[in-house]
mmCIF file of C-alpha atoms in Angstrom:
data_model
loop_
_atom_site.group_PDB
_atom_site.id
_atom_site.type_symbol
_atom_site.label_atom_id
_atom_site.label_comp_id
_atom_site.label_asym_id
_atom_site.label_seq_id
_atom_site.Cartn_x
_atom_site.Cartn_y
_atom_site.Cartn_z
ATOM 1 C CA MET H 1 -0.183 0.078 0.012
ATOM 2 C CA PRO H 2 1.563 3.642 -1.132
ATOM 3 C CA THR H 3 2.588 5.709 1.927
ATOM 4 C CA PRO H 4 1.012 9.257 1.927
ATOM 5 C CA THR H 5 4.388 10.516 0.604
ATOM 6 C CA ASN H 6 3.805 8.336 -2.511
ATOM 7 C CA GLN H 7 0.297 9.261 -2.635
ATOM 8 C CA GLU H 8 1.071 12.746 -2.569
ATOM 9 C CA ASP H 9 3.731 12.430 -5.288
ATOM 10 C CA VAL H 10 1.038 10.374 -7.478
ATOM 11 C CA PHE H 11 -1.437 13.149 -6.949
ATOM 12 C CA LYS H 12 0.861 15.987 -8.290
ATOM 13 C CA LYS H 13 1.841 13.965 -10.963
ATOM 14 C CA TYR H 14 -1.696 13.562 -12.036
ATOM 15 C CA ILE H 15 -2.114 17.642 -11.614
ATOM 16 C CA GLU H 16 0.875 18.013 -14.073
ATOM 17 C CA ALA H 17 -0.542 15.906 -16.559
ATOM 18 C CA VAL H 18 -4.146 17.568 -16.641
ATOM 19 C CA ASN H 19 -4.601 19.715 -19.656
ATOM 20 C CA GLN H 20 -6.097 22.690 -17.527
ATOM 21 C CA ILE H 21 -5.137 25.094 -14.983
ATOM 22 C CA VAL H 22 -5.179 23.942 -11.437
ATOM 23 C CA LEU H 23 -5.097 26.250 -9.098
ATOM 24 C CA VAL H 24 -4.966 26.270 -4.888
ATOM 25 C CA LEU H 25 -5.406 29.483 -3.019
ATOM 26 C CA ASP H 26 -5.886 30.129 0.562
ATOM 27 C CA VAL H 27 -8.672 32.432 2.184
ATOM 28 C CA LYS H 28 -6.484 35.494 1.368
ATOM 29 C CA GLY H 29 -6.012 34.466 -2.084
ATOM 30 C CA THR H 30 -2.590 33.773 -1.849
ATOM 31 C CA ILE H 31 -1.084 31.056 -4.559
ATOM 32 C CA LEU H 32 -0.330 27.890 -2.666
ATOM 33 C CA SER H 33 -0.399 25.429 -5.834
ATOM 34 C CA LEU H 34 -0.516 26.388 -9.619
ATOM 35 C CA ASN H 35 0.292 23.678 -11.956
ATOM 36 C CA LYS H 36 3.065 23.815 -14.989
ATOM 37 C CA ARG H 37 -0.146 24.376 -17.463
ATOM 38 C CA GLY H 38 -1.611 27.161 -15.362
ATOM 39 C CA HIS H 39 2.063 28.887 -15.717
ATOM 40 C CA ASP H 40 2.236 28.068 -19.355
ATOM 41 C CA LEU H 41 -1.118 29.571 -20.107
ATOM 42 C CA LEU H 42 -0.759 32.741 -17.954
ATOM 43 C CA GLY H 43 2.879 33.013 -19.269
ATOM 44 C CA TYR H 44 5.014 32.757 -16.223
ATOM 45 C CA PRO H 45 7.887 30.785 -15.928
ATOM 46 C CA ASP H 46 6.994 27.442 -13.807
ATOM 47 C CA GLY H 47 6.632 27.776 -10.189
ATOM 48 C CA GLU H 48 7.125 31.874 -10.386
ATOM 49 C CA LEU H 49 3.483 32.681 -9.107
ATOM 50 C CA VAL H 50 3.298 30.231 -6.359
ATOM 51 C CA GLY H 51 3.291 32.176 -2.774
ATOM 52 C CA LYS H 52 2.045 35.584 -4.853
ATOM 53 C CA ASN H 53 -1.320 36.496 -4.599
ATOM 54 C CA TRP H 54 -3.735 35.694 -7.450
ATOM 55 C CA VAL H 55 -5.860 38.937 -6.971
ATOM 56 C CA THR H 56 -3.163 41.518 -6.925
ATOM 57 C CA GLU H 57 -0.774 39.797 -9.321
ATOM 58 C CA ILE H 58 -3.350 38.593 -11.884
ATOM 59 C CA LEU H 59 -6.867 40.160 -11.578
ATOM 60 C CA SER H 60 -5.492 43.769 -10.750
ATOM 61 C CA LYS H 61 -4.484 43.587 -14.434
ATOM 62 C CA ASN H 62 -8.294 42.907 -15.616
ATOM 63 C CA LYS H 63 -11.028 44.488 -15.598
ATOM 64 C CA HIS H 64 -12.944 44.968 -12.351
ATOM 65 C CA SER H 65 -15.742 42.932 -12.912
ATOM 66 C CA THR H 66 -13.676 39.846 -13.636
ATOM 67 C CA GLN H 67 -12.196 40.455 -9.884
ATOM 68 C CA ASP H 68 -15.914 40.661 -8.373
ATOM 69 C CA ILE H 69 -16.821 37.672 -10.262
ATOM 70 C CA PHE H 70 -13.625 35.483 -9.016
ATOM 71 C CA MET H 71 -13.745 36.793 -5.633
ATOM 72 C CA GLY H 72 -17.539 35.899 -5.272
ATOM 73 C CA THR H 73 -16.506 32.280 -6.269
ATOM 74 C CA VAL H 74 -13.768 31.777 -3.570
ATOM 75 C CA THR H 75 -15.644 33.413 -0.727
ATOM 76 C CA ASN H 76 -18.497 31.230 -1.308
ATOM 77 C CA LYS H 77 -21.178 34.186 -2.104
ATOM 78 C CA TYR H 78 -22.376 31.488 -4.969
ATOM 79 C CA ASP H 79 -22.840 28.018 -4.891
ATOM 80 C CA ALA H 80 -20.286 25.434 -3.417
ATOM 81 C CA ILE H 81 -19.206 24.710 -6.572
ATOM 82 C CA ALA H 82 -19.364 27.078 -9.412
ATOM 83 C CA ARG H 83 -18.466 27.822 -12.818
ATOM 84 C CA PHE H 84 -17.983 30.987 -14.561
ATOM 85 C CA ASP H 85 -16.332 32.498 -17.998
ATOM 86 C CA TYR H 86 -14.378 35.678 -18.083
ATOM 87 C CA ASP H 87 -11.206 36.870 -19.977
ATOM 88 C CA LEU H 88 -8.019 37.239 -18.383
ATOM 89 C CA VAL H 89 -5.010 39.617 -19.177
ATOM 90 C CA VAL H 90 -1.650 37.076 -18.911
ATOM 91 C CA ASN H 91 1.626 38.405 -18.624
ATOM 92 C CA ASP H 92 2.217 38.776 -22.306
ATOM 93 C CA GLY H 93 -0.641 41.777 -22.044
ATOM 94 C CA LYS H 94 -2.501 39.311 -24.264
ATOM 95 C CA GLU H 95 -6.038 38.588 -23.415
ATOM 96 C CA LYS H 96 -7.574 35.050 -22.989
ATOM 97 C CA SER H 97 -11.040 33.652 -22.398
ATOM 98 C CA PHE H 98 -11.139 31.368 -19.540
ATOM 99 C CA THR H 99 -13.812 29.219 -18.273
ATOM 100 C CA TRP H 100 -13.604 28.871 -14.372
ATOM 101 C CA GLY H 101 -14.560 26.198 -11.902
ATOM 102 C CA SER H 102 -13.925 26.681 -7.912
ATOM 103 C CA ALA H 103 -15.019 24.947 -4.849
ATOM 104 C CA PRO H 104 -14.035 25.459 -1.272
ATOM 105 C CA VAL H 105 -11.919 23.099 1.101
ATOM 106 C CA ARG H 106 -13.549 22.934 4.410
ATOM 107 C CA ASP H 107 -11.763 21.147 7.634
ATOM 108 C CA SER H 108 -13.811 19.017 9.778
ATOM 109 C CA SER H 109 -15.557 21.820 11.310
ATOM 110 C CA GLY H 110 -16.721 23.212 7.909
ATOM 111 C CA VAL H 111 -14.409 26.054 8.188
ATOM 112 C CA ILE H 112 -13.019 27.044 4.634
ATOM 113 C CA GLN H 113 -9.239 26.573 4.726
ATOM 114 C CA SER H 114 -8.361 26.718 0.913
ATOM 115 C CA TYR H 115 -9.925 27.244 -2.502
ATOM 116 C CA VAL H 116 -9.504 24.667 -5.857
ATOM 117 C CA CYS H 117 -10.047 26.333 -8.991
ATOM 118 C CA THR H 118 -9.578 24.966 -12.321
ATOM 119 C CA GLY H 119 -9.516 26.852 -15.632
ATOM 120 C CA ASP H 120 -9.681 26.107 -19.080
ATOM 121 C CA ASP H 121 -8.307 28.285 -22.188
ATOM 122 C CA MET H 122 -11.586 28.611 -24.414
ATOM 123 C CA SER H 123 -9.557 31.329 -26.420
ATOM 124 C CA GLU H 124 -9.528 29.394 -29.725
ATOM 125 C CA LEU H 125 -13.151 28.388 -29.205
ATOM 126 C CA LYS H 126 -14.363 31.781 -28.558
ATOM 127 C CA LYS H 127 -12.649 32.850 -31.784
ATOM 128 C CA ALA H 128 -13.945 30.234 -33.625
ATOM 129 C CA GLU H 129 -17.770 31.098 -32.458
ATOM 130 C CA ILE H 130 -17.080 34.771 -33.181
ATOM 131 C CA ASP H 131 -15.878 33.673 -36.696
ATOM 132 C CA LEU H 132 -18.723 31.608 -36.734
ATOM 133 C CA PHE H 133 -21.059 34.202 -36.249
ATOM 134 C CA HIS H 134 -19.850 36.443 -38.827
ATOM 135 C CA LEU H 135 -19.590 33.885 -41.551
ATOM 136 C CA LYS H 136 -23.509 33.115 -40.521
ATOM 137 C CA GLU H 137 -23.935 36.720 -40.932
ATOM 138 C CA LEU H 138 -22.230 36.875 -44.249
ATOM 139 C CA ASP H 139 -24.211 34.060 -45.167
ATOM 140 C CA ARG H 140 -27.272 35.655 -44.383
ATOM 141 C CA LEU H 141 -26.178 39.098 -46.063
ATOM 142 C CA LYS H 142 -25.653 37.181 -49.077
ATOM 143 C CA ASP H 143 -28.954 35.501 -49.372
ATOM 144 C CA GLU H 144 -31.165 38.758 -48.646
ATOM 145 C CA PHE H 145 -28.826 40.562 -51.306
ATOM 146 C CA LEU H 146 -29.728 37.567 -53.913
ATOM 147 C CA ASN H 147 -33.312 37.447 -52.996
ATOM 148 C CA ILE H 148 -33.181 41.630 -53.475
ATOM 149 C CA VAL H 149 -31.588 41.206 -56.806
ATOM 150 C CA ALA H 150 -33.974 38.103 -57.761
ATOM 151 C CA HIS H 151 -37.181 40.054 -57.454
ATOM 152 C CA GLU H 152 -35.604 42.999 -59.092
ATOM 153 C CA LEU H 153 -35.035 41.237 -62.359
ATOM 154 C CA LYS H 154 -38.675 39.360 -62.116
ATOM 155 C CA THR H 155 -40.372 42.235 -63.683
ATOM 156 C CA PRO H 156 -37.961 43.689 -66.451
ATOM 157 C CA LEU H 157 -37.017 40.000 -67.268
ATOM 158 C CA THR H 158 -40.826 39.147 -67.829
ATOM 159 C CA SER H 159 -40.937 42.082 -70.479
ATOM 160 C CA ILE H 160 -37.644 41.029 -72.179
ATOM 161 C CA ILE H 161 -38.893 37.606 -72.776
ATOM 162 C CA ALA H 162 -42.300 38.657 -73.748
ATOM 163 C CA LEU H 163 -41.062 41.015 -76.191
ATOM 164 C CA SER H 164 -38.844 38.948 -77.608
ATOM 165 C CA ASP H 165 -41.260 36.366 -77.962
ATOM 166 C CA LEU H 166 -43.542 38.680 -79.976
ATOM 167 C CA LEU H 167 -40.322 39.455 -82.124
ATOM 168 C CA ARG H 168 -39.776 35.845 -82.668
ATOM 169 C CA SER H 169 -43.432 35.269 -84.262
ATOM 170 C CA GLN H 170 -42.647 38.273 -86.938
ATOM 171 C CA LYS H 171 -38.964 37.220 -87.813
ATOM 172 C CA SER H 172 -40.077 37.606 -91.172
ATOM 173 C CA GLN H 173 -40.071 41.112 -91.239
ATOM 174 C CA LEU H 174 -37.182 41.504 -89.451
ATOM 175 C CA PRO H 175 -33.718 42.124 -91.808
ATOM 176 C CA GLU H 176 -31.832 39.130 -92.464
ATOM 177 C CA ASN H 177 -29.003 39.779 -90.360
ATOM 178 C CA VAL H 178 -30.525 40.205 -87.399
ATOM 179 C CA ALA H 179 -33.437 37.807 -87.917
ATOM 180 C CA SER H 180 -31.656 35.138 -85.304
ATOM 181 C CA TYR H 181 -31.562 38.267 -82.641
ATOM 182 C CA PRO H 182 -35.061 37.418 -81.046
ATOM 183 C CA ASP H 183 -34.309 33.683 -80.953
ATOM 184 C CA ILE H 184 -31.209 34.519 -78.891
ATOM 185 C CA ILE H 185 -32.777 37.200 -76.560
ATOM 186 C CA PHE H 186 -35.582 34.703 -75.782
ATOM 187 C CA GLU H 187 -33.437 31.856 -74.880
ATOM 188 C CA GLU H 188 -30.927 33.770 -72.920
ATOM 189 C CA GLY H 189 -34.165 35.111 -70.980
ATOM 190 C CA MET H 190 -35.484 32.096 -70.222
ATOM 191 C CA ARG H 191 -31.984 31.101 -68.963
ATOM 192 C CA LEU H 192 -31.927 33.916 -66.657
ATOM 193 C CA LYS H 193 -35.570 33.342 -65.642
ATOM 194 C CA HIS H 194 -34.201 29.857 -64.610
ATOM 195 C CA VAL H 195 -32.070 30.937 -62.444
ATOM 196 C CA VAL H 196 -33.806 33.557 -60.544
ATOM 197 C CA LYS H 197 -36.758 30.928 -60.034
ATOM 198 C CA ARG H 198 -33.960 28.839 -58.214
ATOM 199 C CA ILE H 199 -32.318 31.616 -56.322
ATOM 200 C CA LEU H 200 -35.901 32.547 -54.943
ATOM 201 C CA THR H 201 -36.990 28.627 -54.087
ATOM 202 C CA VAL H 202 -33.916 28.816 -51.739
ATOM 203 C CA THR H 203 -34.433 31.762 -50.468
ATOM 204 C CA ARG H 204 -38.069 31.242 -49.745
ATOM 205 C CA TYR H 205 -37.013 27.812 -48.359
ATOM 206 C CA GLU H 206 -34.445 28.686 -46.127
ATOM 207 C CA SER H 207 -36.704 31.553 -44.456
ATOM 208 C CA GLY H 208 -39.498 29.044 -43.485
ATOM 209 C CA LYS H 209 -42.086 30.878 -45.877
ATOM 210 C CA ASP H 210 -42.261 27.559 -48.016
ATOM 211 C CA VAL H 211 -45.512 25.977 -47.834
ATOM 212 C CA VAL H 212 -46.462 21.921 -48.844
ATOM 213 C CA TYR H 213 -49.460 21.718 -51.014
ATOM 214 C CA LEU H 214 -50.714 18.170 -50.667
ATOM 215 C CA GLU H 215 -52.809 15.917 -53.003
ATOM 216 C CA ARG H 216 -53.071 12.468 -53.295
ATOM 217 C CA ILE H 217 -51.764 11.128 -56.681
ATOM 218 C CA SER H 218 -51.264 7.741 -58.821
ATOM 219 C CA ILE H 219 -47.538 7.695 -59.429
ATOM 220 C CA ASN H 220 -47.670 6.557 -63.073
ATOM 221 C CA THR H 221 -50.250 8.717 -64.204
ATOM 222 C CA PHE H 222 -48.041 11.613 -62.547
ATOM 223 C CA PHE H 223 -44.545 10.711 -64.282
ATOM 224 C CA GLN H 224 -46.246 10.107 -67.685
ATOM 225 C CA SER H 225 -47.649 13.615 -67.546
ATOM 226 C CA LEU H 226 -43.828 14.685 -67.134
ATOM 227 C CA LEU H 227 -42.526 12.779 -69.957
ATOM 228 C CA PRO H 228 -43.058 15.537 -72.883
ATOM 229 C CA VAL H 229 -41.607 18.137 -70.573
ATOM 230 C CA LEU H 230 -38.508 15.890 -69.727
ATOM 231 C CA GLN H 231 -38.050 14.892 -73.600
ATOM 232 C CA THR H 232 -37.667 18.492 -74.230
ATOM 233 C CA LEU H 233 -35.643 20.030 -71.688
ATOM 234 C CA ASN H 234 -32.520 20.728 -73.933
ATOM 235 C CA GLN H 235 -33.212 21.380 -77.471
ATOM 236 C CA LYS H 236 -29.283 21.146 -77.884
ATOM 237 C CA ARG H 237 -28.463 17.847 -77.091
ATOM 238 C CA LYS H 238 -29.957 14.179 -78.313
ATOM 239 C CA TYR H 239 -31.419 12.056 -75.569
ATOM 240 C CA SER H 240 -34.277 10.209 -74.596
ATOM 241 C CA VAL H 241 -36.153 9.485 -71.637
ATOM 242 C CA GLN H 242 -37.934 6.324 -70.615
ATOM 243 C CA ILE H 243 -40.049 5.675 -67.674
ATOM 244 C CA GLN H 244 -40.455 2.260 -65.750
ATOM 245 C CA GLU H 245 -43.734 2.221 -64.053
ATOM 246 C CA VAL H 246 -44.202 0.470 -60.572
ATOM 247 C CA PRO H 247 -46.834 -2.307 -60.914
ATOM 248 C CA GLY H 248 -50.074 -1.707 -60.111
ATOM 249 C CA ASP H 249 -51.791 1.733 -58.997
ATOM 250 C CA LEU H 250 -48.953 3.310 -56.527
ATOM 251 C CA GLN H 251 -50.594 6.312 -55.132
ATOM 252 C CA ILE H 252 -48.970 8.881 -52.509
ATOM 253 C CA GLU H 253 -49.704 11.796 -50.604
ATOM 254 C CA THR H 254 -46.985 14.296 -51.247
ATOM 255 C CA ASP H 255 -46.549 18.046 -53.237
ATOM 256 C CA LYS H 256 -46.779 17.459 -56.937
ATOM 257 C CA GLU H 257 -45.114 20.654 -57.715
ATOM 258 C CA LYS H 258 -42.294 20.010 -55.690
ATOM 259 C CA ILE H 259 -41.691 16.316 -56.732
ATOM 260 C CA SER H 260 -42.158 17.631 -60.545
ATOM 261 C CA GLU H 261 -39.336 20.337 -60.068
ATOM 262 C CA VAL H 262 -37.178 17.506 -58.445
ATOM 263 C CA VAL H 263 -37.627 15.321 -61.471
ATOM 264 C CA ILE H 264 -37.082 17.845 -64.160
ATOM 265 C CA ASN H 265 -34.031 19.078 -61.936
ATOM 266 C CA LEU H 266 -32.262 15.460 -62.098
ATOM 267 C CA VAL H 267 -33.162 14.946 -65.458
ATOM 268 C CA ASP H 268 -31.902 18.158 -66.886
ATOM 269 C CA ASN H 269 -28.518 17.335 -64.994
ATOM 270 C CA ALA H 270 -28.468 13.989 -66.681
ATOM 271 C CA VAL H 271 -28.771 15.478 -69.858
ATOM 272 C CA LYS H 272 -26.487 18.155 -69.439
ATOM 273 C CA TYR H 273 -23.710 16.478 -68.264
ATOM 274 C CA GLY H 274 -24.159 12.858 -70.212
ATOM 275 C CA ARG H 275 -23.178 12.067 -73.785
ATOM 276 C CA ASP H 276 -25.195 12.764 -76.709
ATOM 277 C CA ASN H 277 -27.702 9.905 -77.705
ATOM 278 C CA GLN H 278 -28.171 8.345 -74.357
ATOM 279 C CA THR H 279 -31.117 7.054 -72.541
ATOM 280 C CA ILE H 280 -32.127 8.364 -69.302
ATOM 281 C CA MET H 281 -34.229 5.796 -67.143
ATOM 282 C CA VAL H 282 -36.482 6.831 -64.583
ATOM 283 C CA SER H 283 -37.461 3.744 -62.494
ATOM 284 C CA ILE H 284 -40.260 3.935 -60.132
ATOM 285 C CA GLY H 285 -40.673 1.542 -57.294
ATOM 286 C CA HIS H 286 -42.311 0.535 -54.152
ATOM 287 C CA ASP H 287 -39.775 0.242 -51.162
ATOM 288 C CA THR H 288 -42.339 -2.124 -49.332
ATOM 289 C CA GLY H 289 -40.077 -3.055 -46.073
ATOM 290 C CA ASN H 290 -40.020 1.070 -45.359
ATOM 291 C CA ASN H 291 -43.233 1.436 -47.346
ATOM 292 C CA MET H 292 -41.808 4.532 -49.432
ATOM 293 C CA LEU H 293 -42.045 5.413 -53.125
ATOM 294 C CA LYS H 294 -38.654 5.102 -54.665
ATOM 295 C CA VAL H 295 -37.427 6.460 -57.939
ATOM 296 C CA GLU H 296 -34.108 6.267 -59.686
ATOM 297 C CA VAL H 297 -32.844 8.439 -62.490
ATOM 298 C CA ALA H 298 -29.925 6.719 -64.030
ATOM 299 C CA ASP H 299 -27.987 8.436 -66.922
ATOM 300 C CA GLN H 300 -24.964 7.255 -69.203
ATOM 301 C CA GLY H 301 -22.425 10.355 -68.485
ATOM 302 C CA PRO H 302 -18.950 10.171 -67.066
ATOM 303 C CA GLY H 303 -19.774 9.798 -63.587
ATOM 304 C CA ILE H 304 -18.598 11.623 -60.576
ATOM 305 C CA PRO H 305 -15.463 11.433 -58.932
ATOM 306 C CA PRO H 306 -15.287 10.221 -55.222
ATOM 307 C CA GLU H 307 -13.723 13.217 -53.960
ATOM 308 C CA SER H 308 -16.662 15.281 -55.466
ATOM 309 C CA MET H 309 -19.419 12.917 -53.705
ATOM 310 C CA SER H 310 -19.442 14.729 -50.394
ATOM 311 C CA LYS H 311 -20.497 18.221 -51.871
ATOM 312 C CA LEU H 312 -22.452 17.255 -54.278
ATOM 313 C CA PHE H 313 -25.655 18.792 -52.507
ATOM 314 C CA ASN H 314 -24.036 21.554 -51.239
ATOM 315 C CA LYS H 315 -25.692 25.011 -52.137
ATOM 316 C CA PHE H 316 -23.598 26.935 -55.014
ATOM 317 C CA SER H 317 -21.626 23.925 -55.499
ATOM 318 C CA GLN H 318 -19.782 23.409 -58.712
ATOM 319 C CA LEU H 319 -18.245 19.982 -59.758
ATOM 320 C CA GLU H 320 -15.946 21.301 -62.226
ATOM 321 C CA PRO H 321 -13.608 24.800 -61.915
ATOM 322 C CA SER H 322 -15.515 27.923 -62.017
ATOM 323 C CA LEU H 323 -13.487 29.231 -65.142
ATOM 324 C CA SER H 324 -13.434 26.182 -67.109
ATOM 325 C CA ARG H 325 -17.072 24.603 -66.768
ATOM 326 C CA SER H 326 -18.757 22.982 -69.663
ATOM 327 C CA GLN H 327 -22.045 23.609 -68.092
ATOM 328 C CA GLU H 328 -24.240 26.393 -67.266
ATOM 329 C CA GLY H 329 -25.782 26.948 -63.746
ATOM 330 C CA ILE H 330 -25.255 28.353 -60.148
ATOM 331 C CA GLY H 331 -24.848 25.290 -58.352
ATOM 332 C CA LEU H 332 -28.527 25.167 -56.836
ATOM 333 C CA GLY H 333 -30.307 22.386 -58.500
ATOM 334 C CA LEU H 334 -29.248 19.719 -56.362
ATOM 335 C CA TYR H 335 -29.015 21.335 -53.132
ATOM 336 C CA ILE H 336 -33.073 22.384 -54.230
ATOM 337 C CA CYS H 337 -33.519 18.618 -54.337
ATOM 338 C CA LYS H 338 -32.001 17.594 -51.298
ATOM 339 C CA PHE H 339 -34.030 20.364 -49.220
ATOM 340 C CA THR H 340 -37.213 19.463 -51.432
ATOM 341 C CA ILE H 341 -36.930 15.807 -50.597
ATOM 342 C CA GLU H 342 -36.088 16.338 -46.976
ATOM 343 C CA ARG H 343 -38.939 18.474 -46.347
ATOM 344 C CA LEU H 344 -41.141 16.128 -47.649
ATOM 345 C CA GLY H 345 -40.219 13.201 -45.179
ATOM 346 C CA GLY H 346 -37.577 11.433 -47.830
ATOM 347 C CA ARG H 347 -34.185 11.124 -48.278
ATOM 348 C CA ILE H 348 -31.967 11.460 -51.218
ATOM 349 C CA GLU H 349 -28.697 9.608 -52.304
ATOM 350 C CA VAL H 350 -26.284 8.915 -55.249
ATOM 351 C CA GLN H 351 -24.396 6.098 -56.848
ATOM 352 C CA SER H 352 -21.996 6.775 -59.547
ATOM 353 C CA GLU H 353 -18.572 5.191 -61.138
ATOM 354 C CA VAL H 354 -16.325 7.417 -63.113
ATOM 355 C CA GLY H 355 -17.361 6.344 -67.025
ATOM 356 C CA LYS H 356 -20.323 4.291 -66.136
ATOM 357 C CA GLY H 357 -22.717 7.031 -65.157
ATOM 358 C CA SER H 358 -24.421 7.992 -62.325
ATOM 359 C CA LYS H 359 -27.690 7.272 -60.682
ATOM 360 C CA PHE H 360 -29.769 9.352 -58.187
ATOM 361 C CA ILE H 361 -32.269 7.964 -55.873
ATOM 362 C CA PHE H 362 -34.685 9.428 -53.907
ATOM 363 C CA TYR H 363 -37.407 7.963 -51.221
ATOM 364 C CA LEU H 364 -40.602 9.390 -50.375
ATOM 365 C CA PRO H 365 -43.348 8.373 -47.765
ATOM 366 C CA ILE H 366 -46.582 6.794 -49.306
ATOM 367 C CA THR H 367 -47.981 9.156 -46.527
ATOM 368 C CA TYR H 368 -46.860 12.996 -45.907
ATOM 369 C CA ALA H 369 -44.823 13.176 -42.674
ATOM 370 C CA PRO H 370 -43.927 16.760 -41.895
ATOM 371 C CA LYS H 371 -40.510 17.474 -40.324
ATOM 372 C CA ALA H 372 -40.873 18.505 -36.943
#
């Protein structure tokens, strides 16, 4: 059995090994013990502070409120064990953030003999919290700016599209050298309208202003009604879309418009990034084990590199470098898909192999289950 001296030595080793300040004060605030970690964090050579007064040596450099808080903890003004956060100006003049715990040590008669205090350096965590706050604020301002810009673009954009469409119908009356201009204006206007719509969709979702409109739909009928739209998403690419229906008449309760947008986004991506003359297969199934609708959109494109999979559904994420991208877009399509599917109580995932294409799969509950 260890002797008291040996036990004391072991205890001291434990105190020196912990990664926080361990401080022992007498009732007058004199430092009886301060471990090496404490000396290091406070910026003093090992052992230098022992025997000095904590209040006059350390706290005197700090704000008056810091002294009040600390002395309140060690004079038992607060609970027997108390925790407080405050900053300290250390020996090199820099300010560090600490979280402190303190407790009185009493003798057998209940008289306080000393105080044991522990301190954790929270400076990096506090800095990270401040940085995170600033990043969130910048993100909020960016979204607010995009929302304002998108709304401001809607009205003139509607006029541009309408007038260019009118000019398209009268191309025969235009000079030959400008006859193609109305088509270009119309196509570019529609592309910009699509971008504006996606920005407004995201800002509406993230502001909590999105509304789910439920109706019961027959899945096979619904997907067949989408087929003409899916077959004509991109006039510049040659492709075909096939729909593999689910056996029977599977019906689900969901928001039809939102599901339409998800399917159109997924097929549009497959067209943009796939090869010409590919067949895009939309397969519908019933996951009976979980009683969910299962939809797969499979392309014959180049596939997605493994290192890009983790950022696939991130907002404004682009898989190609900004200056060398082969396809247009602002990186909101898949983000909207994920947000929509999860909003409707489902989930979305992707399977892909480089050189062999990609398959996006989403699941939806047969009966809508709103998110908590």
